[in-house]
């Protein structure tokens, strides 16, 4: 089953530079296995220790944190070819501080972190490259967290929305783009009240600053 995802995995940052013929051998070396999950099924639970790097092969997952009052925060949306919880896998003794939930029918690839970080006896030609790629991914993850903090640290709901929408505009290199969230999910991601956020979106449209239809947006900002 994993073999059909080789073209996808070749495009990931983790396996960048690994040839098509070598990749299946590497997956075997790294103890790779896959598992499927249904919509809204938990992939990983908060408070657990993990020992595997996780890669979305198909579908998507949300990294979610609920507080004691029942308020939900979406930390990230993970799409095919992207990794999640790699920092916790590397630390091994650290407890996961969020839940991972499938947003649709999803297949996940798991790689034994110990085998990833330890050069095997057969000295795979591309193993060092994968370790270097993992370090790059960890740095990239820190940058993504910094970007999110830039949004949620804005003072008002309006400023948080504009910060996020402008960042999406830069990310897509276009004033027209789609976001991976519905209204409740966007509110959870930005840590704001959904009703207040929807009102601000309406105000921004009335002011001629944005246009939108569901999760499709067009920025009219100068």
Tab-separated table of C-alpha atoms in Angstrom:
chain	number	residue	atom	x	y	z
A	1	UNK	CA	0.000	0.000	0.000
A	2	UNK	CA	2.813	2.439	0.835
A	3	UNK	CA	4.413	1.905	-2.604
A	4	UNK	CA	1.704	3.944	-4.347
A	5	UNK	CA	2.660	6.975	-2.244
A	6	UNK	CA	6.336	6.966	-3.306
A	7	UNK	CA	5.806	9.883	-5.786
A	8	UNK	CA	4.162	11.920	-2.998
A	9	UNK	CA	6.910	11.106	-0.497
A	10	UNK	CA	9.593	12.089	-3.010
A	11	UNK	CA	8.088	15.583	-3.038
A	12	UNK	CA	8.248	15.954	0.759
A	13	UNK	CA	10.987	17.906	2.457
A	14	UNK	CA	11.919	14.875	4.587
A	15	UNK	CA	12.816	12.743	1.562
A	16	UNK	CA	14.126	15.506	-0.692
A	17	UNK	CA	17.096	14.209	-2.658
A	18	UNK	CA	16.226	10.521	-2.195
A	19	UNK	CA	15.825	8.668	-5.498
A	20	UNK	CA	12.730	6.745	-6.558
A	21	UNK	CA	14.553	3.412	-6.392
A	22	UNK	CA	16.144	4.104	-3.017
A	23	UNK	CA	13.012	5.399	-1.267
A	24	UNK	CA	11.210	2.032	-0.844
A	25	UNK	CA	14.434	0.578	0.587
A	26	UNK	CA	14.718	3.491	2.994
A	27	UNK	CA	11.108	3.109	4.133
A	28	UNK	CA	11.818	-0.503	5.001
A	29	UNK	CA	15.002	0.538	6.803
A	30	UNK	CA	13.042	3.143	8.820
A	31	UNK	CA	10.383	0.683	9.967
A	32	UNK	CA	7.637	2.409	7.984
A	33	UNK	CA	4.013	1.348	8.277
A	34	UNK	CA	0.711	3.047	7.489
A	35	UNK	CA	-2.685	3.200	9.159
A	36	UNK	CA	-6.046	4.564	8.047
A	37	UNK	CA	-8.461	6.679	10.112
A	38	UNK	CA	-12.079	7.730	9.645
A	39	UNK	CA	-13.444	11.274	9.840
A	40	UNK	CA	-13.198	12.737	13.376
A	41	UNK	CA	-11.157	9.743	14.588
A	42	UNK	CA	-8.274	10.452	16.944
A	43	UNK	CA	-4.854	9.714	15.445
A	44	UNK	CA	-2.885	10.714	18.558
A	45	UNK	CA	-4.084	11.728	22.011
A	46	UNK	CA	-2.903	14.553	24.231
A	47	UNK	CA	-0.731	13.319	27.106
A	48	UNK	CA	0.813	10.360	25.272
A	49	UNK	CA	4.443	9.713	24.443
A	50	UNK	CA	5.230	8.958	20.821
A	51	UNK	CA	8.205	7.349	19.118
A	52	UNK	CA	7.343	7.763	15.448
A	53	UNK	CA	7.365	10.559	12.903
A	54	UNK	CA	3.942	10.900	11.267
A	55	UNK	CA	3.316	11.882	7.637
A	56	UNK	CA	-0.117	12.415	6.101
A	57	UNK	CA	-0.399	10.292	2.947
A	58	UNK	CA	-4.019	11.162	2.110
A	59	UNK	CA	-6.763	13.180	3.743
A	60	UNK	CA	-5.906	15.739	6.426
A	61	UNK	CA	-5.655	16.162	10.207
A	62	UNK	CA	-5.984	19.021	12.674
A	63	UNK	CA	-3.697	19.515	15.643
A	64	UNK	CA	-6.138	20.578	18.364
A	65	UNK	CA	-5.900	21.711	21.968
A	66	UNK	CA	-8.936	22.046	24.272
A	67	UNK	CA	-8.692	23.983	27.524
A	68	UNK	CA	-10.460	23.151	30.786
A	69	UNK	CA	-13.386	25.419	29.884
A	70	UNK	CA	-13.999	23.515	26.663
A	71	UNK	CA	-12.573	26.194	24.366
A	72	UNK	CA	-10.889	24.707	21.311
A	73	UNK	CA	-7.759	25.985	19.591
A	74	UNK	CA	-6.641	24.647	16.209
A	75	UNK	CA	-2.867	24.710	16.142
A	76	UNK	CA	-2.397	23.570	12.554
A	77	UNK	CA	-3.983	21.866	9.561
A	78	UNK	CA	-1.784	19.068	8.168
A	79	UNK	CA	-2.187	18.076	4.516
A	80	UNK	CA	-0.793	15.198	2.380
A	81	UNK	CA	2.992	15.150	2.379
A	82	UNK	CA	3.274	17.136	5.624
A	83	UNK	CA	4.609	15.905	8.975
A	84	UNK	CA	3.278	16.432	12.483
A	85	UNK	CA	4.452	15.832	16.068
A	86	UNK	CA	8.033	15.301	14.888
A	87	UNK	CA	9.443	17.376	17.752
A	88	UNK	CA	7.735	15.140	20.320
A	89	UNK	CA	8.954	12.018	18.538
A	90	UNK	CA	12.524	13.331	18.707
A	91	UNK	CA	12.218	14.177	22.403
A	92	UNK	CA	10.535	10.817	23.111
A	93	UNK	CA	10.078	11.435	26.856
A	94	UNK	CA	7.973	14.545	26.313
A	95	UNK	CA	4.184	14.198	26.518
A	96	UNK	CA	2.166	15.313	23.488
A	97	UNK	CA	0.384	18.573	24.343
A	98	UNK	CA	-2.352	18.397	21.704
A	99	UNK	CA	-4.734	15.940	20.056
A	100	UNK	CA	-4.486	14.915	16.410
A	101	UNK	CA	-7.876	14.339	14.748
A	102	UNK	CA	-8.615	13.197	11.189
A	103	UNK	CA	-10.808	15.698	9.340
A	104	UNK	CA	-11.770	13.144	6.695
A	105	UNK	CA	-10.809	9.603	5.694
A	106	UNK	CA	-7.044	9.769	6.213
A	107	UNK	CA	-4.003	7.535	5.850
A	108	UNK	CA	-0.905	8.178	7.954
A	109	UNK	CA	2.647	6.903	7.489
A	110	UNK	CA	4.660	6.261	10.667
A	111	UNK	CA	8.468	6.103	10.806
A	112	UNK	CA	10.381	4.802	13.829
A	113	UNK	CA	12.245	7.865	15.132
A	114	UNK	CA	15.071	5.780	16.572
A	115	UNK	CA	15.700	4.248	13.152
A	116	UNK	CA	15.479	7.667	11.520
A	117	UNK	CA	18.098	9.194	13.822
A	118	UNK	CA	20.448	6.190	13.893
A	119	UNK	CA	22.492	5.205	10.853
A	120	UNK	CA	21.756	1.529	10.206
A	121	UNK	CA	24.386	-1.189	9.794
A	122	UNK	CA	23.848	-1.217	6.032
A	123	UNK	CA	24.756	2.500	5.967
A	124	UNK	CA	21.988	3.630	3.574
A	125	UNK	CA	23.404	6.097	1.090
A	126	UNK	CA	20.701	8.693	1.720
A	127	UNK	CA	20.209	8.284	5.471
A	128	UNK	CA	22.356	11.298	6.358
A	129	UNK	CA	20.342	13.372	3.891
A	130	UNK	CA	17.087	12.406	5.634
A	131	UNK	CA	18.528	13.441	9.019
A	132	UNK	CA	19.570	16.808	7.557
A	133	UNK	CA	16.094	17.221	6.063
A	134	UNK	CA	14.515	16.498	9.453
A	135	UNK	CA	16.566	19.263	11.064
A	136	UNK	CA	15.338	21.639	8.374
A	137	UNK	CA	11.742	20.590	9.044
A	138	UNK	CA	12.084	21.230	12.766
A	139	UNK	CA	13.372	24.730	12.020
A	140	UNK	CA	10.502	25.280	9.587
A	141	UNK	CA	8.001	24.175	12.233
A	142	UNK	CA	9.370	26.794	14.635
A	143	UNK	CA	8.905	29.426	11.939
A	144	UNK	CA	5.282	28.371	11.375
A	145	UNK	CA	4.576	28.676	15.085
A	146	UNK	CA	6.066	32.158	15.034
A	147	UNK	CA	3.758	33.105	12.167
A	148	UNK	CA	0.718	31.901	14.091
A	149	UNK	CA	1.817	33.800	17.181
A	150	UNK	CA	1.992	36.921	15.032
A	151	UNK	CA	-1.721	36.472	14.261
A	152	UNK	CA	-3.047	35.598	17.720
A	153	UNK	CA	-1.000	38.287	19.472
A	154	UNK	CA	-2.840	41.029	17.599
A	155	UNK	CA	-5.065	43.042	19.944
A	156	UNK	CA	-8.447	42.800	18.238
A	157	UNK	CA	-10.397	40.215	16.267
A	158	UNK	CA	-10.225	42.514	13.234
A	159	UNK	CA	-6.433	42.763	13.457
A	160	UNK	CA	-6.103	39.006	13.876
A	161	UNK	CA	-8.221	38.401	10.781
A	162	UNK	CA	-6.311	40.895	8.674
A	163	UNK	CA	-2.992	39.494	9.849
A	164	UNK	CA	-4.038	35.968	8.884
A	165	UNK	CA	-5.597	36.925	5.537
A	166	UNK	CA	-2.586	39.007	4.532
A	167	UNK	CA	-0.287	36.119	5.422
A	168	UNK	CA	-2.391	33.776	3.261
A	169	UNK	CA	-2.177	36.299	0.428
A	170	UNK	CA	1.629	36.252	0.664
A	171	UNK	CA	1.697	32.466	0.995
A	172	UNK	CA	-0.390	31.935	-2.170
A	173	UNK	CA	1.220	34.882	-3.971
A	174	UNK	CA	-2.271	35.959	-4.954
A	175	UNK	CA	-5.045	38.181	-3.644
A	176	UNK	CA	-7.462	35.313	-4.327
A	177	UNK	CA	-7.047	32.130	-2.274
A	178	UNK	CA	-8.814	29.435	-0.278
A	179	UNK	CA	-8.186	28.743	3.398
A	180	UNK	CA	-8.335	25.251	4.987
A	181	UNK	CA	-10.851	26.257	7.674
A	182	UNK	CA	-14.596	26.737	8.012
A	183	UNK	CA	-15.790	29.628	10.207
A	184	UNK	CA	-15.638	27.763	13.531
A	185	UNK	CA	-12.241	26.302	12.703
A	186	UNK	CA	-10.880	29.720	11.723
A	187	UNK	CA	-12.158	31.164	15.000
A	188	UNK	CA	-10.504	28.308	16.897
A	189	UNK	CA	-7.244	28.865	15.021
A	190	UNK	CA	-7.209	32.584	15.788
A	191	UNK	CA	-8.475	32.081	19.365
A	192	UNK	CA	-11.462	34.389	18.910
A	193	UNK	CA	-15.230	34.162	19.364
A	194	UNK	CA	-16.921	32.853	16.217
A	195	UNK	CA	-19.809	35.334	16.279
A	196	UNK	CA	-17.501	38.303	16.793
A	197	UNK	CA	-15.252	37.070	13.987
A	198	UNK	CA	-18.166	36.662	11.564
A	199	UNK	CA	-19.301	40.218	12.333
A	200	UNK	CA	-15.814	41.525	11.595
A	201	UNK	CA	-15.743	39.641	8.300
A	202	UNK	CA	-19.045	41.291	7.361
A	203	UNK	CA	-17.682	44.717	8.334
A	204	UNK	CA	-14.547	44.164	6.248
A	205	UNK	CA	-16.694	43.229	3.248
A	206	UNK	CA	-18.994	46.222	3.741
A	207	UNK	CA	-15.935	48.480	3.863
A	208	UNK	CA	-14.780	47.071	0.519
A	209	UNK	CA	-11.638	45.511	1.949
A	210	UNK	CA	-12.399	41.851	1.210
A	211	UNK	CA	-14.764	39.602	-0.705
A	212	UNK	CA	-15.476	36.022	0.289
A	213	UNK	CA	-17.648	33.004	-0.363
A	214	UNK	CA	-17.358	30.288	2.291
A	215	UNK	CA	-13.601	29.619	2.562
A	216	UNK	CA	-12.674	31.434	-0.673
A	217	UNK	CA	-11.327	34.968	-0.188
A	218	UNK	CA	-10.275	37.886	-2.348
A	219	UNK	CA	-8.392	40.786	-0.777
A	220	UNK	CA	-9.135	44.288	-2.067
A	221	UNK	CA	-6.600	45.954	0.228
A	222	UNK	CA	-4.276	48.402	-1.494
